[in-house]
PDB file of C-alpha atoms in Angstrom:
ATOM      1  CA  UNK A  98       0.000   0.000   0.000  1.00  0.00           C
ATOM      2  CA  UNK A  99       1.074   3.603  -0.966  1.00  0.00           C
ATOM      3  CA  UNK A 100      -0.476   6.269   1.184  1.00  0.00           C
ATOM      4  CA  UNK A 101      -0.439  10.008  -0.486  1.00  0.00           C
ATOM      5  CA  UNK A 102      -0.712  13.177   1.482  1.00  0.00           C
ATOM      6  CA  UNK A 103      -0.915  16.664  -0.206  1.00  0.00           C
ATOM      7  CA  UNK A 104      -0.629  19.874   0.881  1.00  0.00           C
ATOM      8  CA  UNK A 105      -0.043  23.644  -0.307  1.00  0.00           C
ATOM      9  CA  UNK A 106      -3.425  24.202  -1.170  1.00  0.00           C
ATOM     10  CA  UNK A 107      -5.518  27.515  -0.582  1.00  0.00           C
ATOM     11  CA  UNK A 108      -7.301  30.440  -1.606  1.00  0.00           C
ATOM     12  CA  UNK A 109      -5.154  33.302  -3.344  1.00  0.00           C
ATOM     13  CA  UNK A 110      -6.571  35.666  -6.285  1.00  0.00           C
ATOM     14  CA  UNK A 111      -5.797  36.121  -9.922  1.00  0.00           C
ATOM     15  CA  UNK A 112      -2.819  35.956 -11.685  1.00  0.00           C
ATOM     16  CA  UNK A 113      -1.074  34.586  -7.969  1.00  0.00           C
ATOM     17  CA  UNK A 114       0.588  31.473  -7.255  1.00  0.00           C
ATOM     18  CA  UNK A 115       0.530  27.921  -5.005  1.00  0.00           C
ATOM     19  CA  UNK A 116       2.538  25.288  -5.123  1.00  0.00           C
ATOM     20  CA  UNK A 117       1.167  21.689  -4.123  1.00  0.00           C
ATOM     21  CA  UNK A 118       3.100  19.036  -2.975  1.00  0.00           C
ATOM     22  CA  UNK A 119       2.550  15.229  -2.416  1.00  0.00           C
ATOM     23  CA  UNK A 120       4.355  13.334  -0.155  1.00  0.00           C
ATOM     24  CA  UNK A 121       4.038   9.285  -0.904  1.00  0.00           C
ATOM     25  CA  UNK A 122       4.905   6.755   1.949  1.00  0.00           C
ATOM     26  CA  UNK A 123       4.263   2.809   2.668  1.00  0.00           C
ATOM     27  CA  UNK A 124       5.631   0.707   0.630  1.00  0.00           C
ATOM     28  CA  UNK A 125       6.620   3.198  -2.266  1.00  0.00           C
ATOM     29  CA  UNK A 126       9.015   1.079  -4.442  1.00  0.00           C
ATOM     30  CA  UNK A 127       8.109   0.662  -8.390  1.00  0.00           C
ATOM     31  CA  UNK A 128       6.157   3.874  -8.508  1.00  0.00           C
ATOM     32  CA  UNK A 129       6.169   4.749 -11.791  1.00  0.00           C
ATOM     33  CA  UNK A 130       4.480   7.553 -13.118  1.00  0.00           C
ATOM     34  CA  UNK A 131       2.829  10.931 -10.248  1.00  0.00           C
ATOM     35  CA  UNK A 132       0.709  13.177 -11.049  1.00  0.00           C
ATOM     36  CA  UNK A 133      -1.887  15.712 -10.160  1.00  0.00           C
ATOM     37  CA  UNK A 134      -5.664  15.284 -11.070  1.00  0.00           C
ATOM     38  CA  UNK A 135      -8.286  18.041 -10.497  1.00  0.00           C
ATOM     39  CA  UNK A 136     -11.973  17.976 -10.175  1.00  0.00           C
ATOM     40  CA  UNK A 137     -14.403  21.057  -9.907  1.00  0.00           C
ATOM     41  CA  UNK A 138     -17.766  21.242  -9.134  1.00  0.00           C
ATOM     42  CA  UNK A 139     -20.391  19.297 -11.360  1.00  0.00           C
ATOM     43  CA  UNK A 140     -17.365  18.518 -13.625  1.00  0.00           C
ATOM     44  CA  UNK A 141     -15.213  15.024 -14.444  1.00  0.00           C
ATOM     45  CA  UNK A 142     -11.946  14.600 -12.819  1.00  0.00           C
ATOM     46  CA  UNK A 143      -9.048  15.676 -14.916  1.00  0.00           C
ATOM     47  CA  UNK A 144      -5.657  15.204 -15.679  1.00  0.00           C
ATOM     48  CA  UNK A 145      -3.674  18.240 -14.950  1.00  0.00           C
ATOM     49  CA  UNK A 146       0.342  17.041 -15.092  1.00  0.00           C
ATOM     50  CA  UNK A 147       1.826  13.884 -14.896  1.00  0.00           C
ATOM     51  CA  UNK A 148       5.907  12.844 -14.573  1.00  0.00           C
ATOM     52  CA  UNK A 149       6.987   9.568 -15.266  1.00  0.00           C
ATOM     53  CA  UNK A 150       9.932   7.880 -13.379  1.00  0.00           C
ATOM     54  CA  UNK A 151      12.106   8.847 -16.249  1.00  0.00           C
ATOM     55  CA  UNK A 152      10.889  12.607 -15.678  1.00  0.00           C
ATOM     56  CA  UNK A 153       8.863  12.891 -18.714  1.00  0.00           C
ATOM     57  CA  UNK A 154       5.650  15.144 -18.035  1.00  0.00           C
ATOM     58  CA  UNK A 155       2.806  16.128 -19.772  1.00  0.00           C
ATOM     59  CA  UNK A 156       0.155  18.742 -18.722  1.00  0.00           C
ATOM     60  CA  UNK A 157      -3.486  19.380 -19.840  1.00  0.00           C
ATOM     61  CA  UNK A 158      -3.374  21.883 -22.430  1.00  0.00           C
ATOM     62  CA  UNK A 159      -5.242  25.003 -20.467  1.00  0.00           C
ATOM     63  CA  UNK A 160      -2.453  24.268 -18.272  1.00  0.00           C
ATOM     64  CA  UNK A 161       0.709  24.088 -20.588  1.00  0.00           C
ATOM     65  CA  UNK A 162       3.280  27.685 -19.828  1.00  0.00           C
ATOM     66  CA  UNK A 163       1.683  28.489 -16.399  1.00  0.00           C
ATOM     67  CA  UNK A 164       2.238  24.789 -14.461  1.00  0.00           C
ATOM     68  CA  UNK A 165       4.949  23.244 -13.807  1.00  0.00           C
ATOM     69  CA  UNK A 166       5.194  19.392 -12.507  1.00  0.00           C
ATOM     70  CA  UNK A 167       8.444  17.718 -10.674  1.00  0.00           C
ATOM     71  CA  UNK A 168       9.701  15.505  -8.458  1.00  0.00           C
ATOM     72  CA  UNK A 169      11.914  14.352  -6.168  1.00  0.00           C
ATOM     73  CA  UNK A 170      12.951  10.431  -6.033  1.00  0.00           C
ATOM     74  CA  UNK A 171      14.708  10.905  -3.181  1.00  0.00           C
ATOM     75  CA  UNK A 172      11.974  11.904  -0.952  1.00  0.00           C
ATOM     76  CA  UNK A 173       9.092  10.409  -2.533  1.00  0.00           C
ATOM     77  CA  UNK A 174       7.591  13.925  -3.413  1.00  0.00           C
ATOM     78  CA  UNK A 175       6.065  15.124  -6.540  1.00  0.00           C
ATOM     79  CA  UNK A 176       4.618  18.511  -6.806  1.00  0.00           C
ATOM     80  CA  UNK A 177       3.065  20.864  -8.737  1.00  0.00           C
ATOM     81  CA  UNK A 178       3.703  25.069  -9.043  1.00  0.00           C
ATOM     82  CA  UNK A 179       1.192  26.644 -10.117  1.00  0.00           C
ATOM     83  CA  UNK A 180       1.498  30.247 -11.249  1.00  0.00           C
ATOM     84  CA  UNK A 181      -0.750  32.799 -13.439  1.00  0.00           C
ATOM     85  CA  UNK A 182      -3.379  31.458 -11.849  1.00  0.00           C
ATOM     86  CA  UNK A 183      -7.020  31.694 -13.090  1.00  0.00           C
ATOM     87  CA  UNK A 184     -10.672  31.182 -11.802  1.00  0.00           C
ATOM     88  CA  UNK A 185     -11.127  27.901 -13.970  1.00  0.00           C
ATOM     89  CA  UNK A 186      -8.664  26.350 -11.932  1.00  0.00           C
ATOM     90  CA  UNK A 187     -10.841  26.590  -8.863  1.00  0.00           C
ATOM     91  CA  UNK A 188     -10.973  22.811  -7.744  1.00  0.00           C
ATOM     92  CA  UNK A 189      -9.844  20.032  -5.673  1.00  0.00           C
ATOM     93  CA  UNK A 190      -6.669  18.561  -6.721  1.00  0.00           C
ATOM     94  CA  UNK A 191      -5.298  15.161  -6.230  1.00  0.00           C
ATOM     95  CA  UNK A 192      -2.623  13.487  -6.227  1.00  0.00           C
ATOM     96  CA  UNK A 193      -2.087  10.140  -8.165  1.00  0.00           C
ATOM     97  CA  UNK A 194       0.670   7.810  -8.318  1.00  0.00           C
ATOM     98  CA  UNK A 195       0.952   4.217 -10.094  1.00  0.00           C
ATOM     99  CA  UNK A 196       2.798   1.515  -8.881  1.00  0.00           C
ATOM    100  CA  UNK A 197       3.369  -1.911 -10.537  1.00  0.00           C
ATOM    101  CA  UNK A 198       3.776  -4.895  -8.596  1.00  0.00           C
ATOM    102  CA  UNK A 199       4.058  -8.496  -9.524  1.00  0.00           C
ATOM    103  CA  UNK A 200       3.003  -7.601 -13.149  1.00  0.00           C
ATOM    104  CA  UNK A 201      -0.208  -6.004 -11.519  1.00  0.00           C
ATOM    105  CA  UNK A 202      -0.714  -1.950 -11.728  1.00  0.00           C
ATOM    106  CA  UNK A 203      -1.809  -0.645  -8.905  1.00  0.00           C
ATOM    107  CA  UNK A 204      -3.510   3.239  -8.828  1.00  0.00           C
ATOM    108  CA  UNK A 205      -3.250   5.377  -5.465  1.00  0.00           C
ATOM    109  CA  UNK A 206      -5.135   8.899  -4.293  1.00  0.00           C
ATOM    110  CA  UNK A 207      -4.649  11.033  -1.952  1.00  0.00           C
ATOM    111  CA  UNK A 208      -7.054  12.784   0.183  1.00  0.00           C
ATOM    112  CA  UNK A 209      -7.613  16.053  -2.250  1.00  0.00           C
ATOM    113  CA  UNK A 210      -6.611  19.526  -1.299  1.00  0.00           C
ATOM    114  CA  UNK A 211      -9.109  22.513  -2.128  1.00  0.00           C
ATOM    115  CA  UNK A 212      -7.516  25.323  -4.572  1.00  0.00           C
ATOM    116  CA  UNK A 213      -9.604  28.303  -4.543  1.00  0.00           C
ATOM    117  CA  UNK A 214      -8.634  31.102  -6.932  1.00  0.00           C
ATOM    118  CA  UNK A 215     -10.762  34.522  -6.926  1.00  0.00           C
ATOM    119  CA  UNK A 216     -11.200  37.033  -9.198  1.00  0.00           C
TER     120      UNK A 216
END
């Protein structure tokens, strides 16, 4: 089992800037890709960023210039900077890492924090 916690969440206004970050812990070996999910109200969860282990990311395009995803093998972190902020990004955002053992994938969330941008 791989338990995620997030944090750096918040409210801020327009045009500002948070950065998330997601600490994974357990039994964390074979994680392969982490990345960031988001889900506003009445809407589908999305994928915002991912990073693989090789540190290849993609990013949903509203997204692309004003995120930026990394991590840190070394201390089982991924986050997620967020800058240029807008009111569309108003949502809870999760973090999700993958982990493949014996052959089988397994997916992992963490608890969601709230990202509240005002205009």
């Amino acid at each position: 089992q791989v338990q995620l916690v997030e944090s750096g969440g918040g409210l801020v206004q327009a045009g500002g800037s948070l950065k998330l970050s997601c600490v994974a812990s357990g039994s964390i070996f074979s994680i392969n890709t982490m990345g960031w999910y988001r889900q506003a109200p009445g809407k589908q969860r999305e994928l915002v960023a991912a990073v693989t282990g090789g540190g290849i990311s993609r990013y949903v395009d509203s997204v692309k210039g004003r995120f930026t995803i990394s991590r840190d093998n070394a201390k089982n972190t991924v986050y997620l900077q967020m800058n240029s902020l807008k009111p569309e990004d108003t949502a809870v955002y999760y973090c999700n890492v993958d982990q493949t053992r014996s052959g089988i994938r397994f997916d992992y969330w963490g608890q969601g924090t709230q990202v509240t941008v005002s205009s």
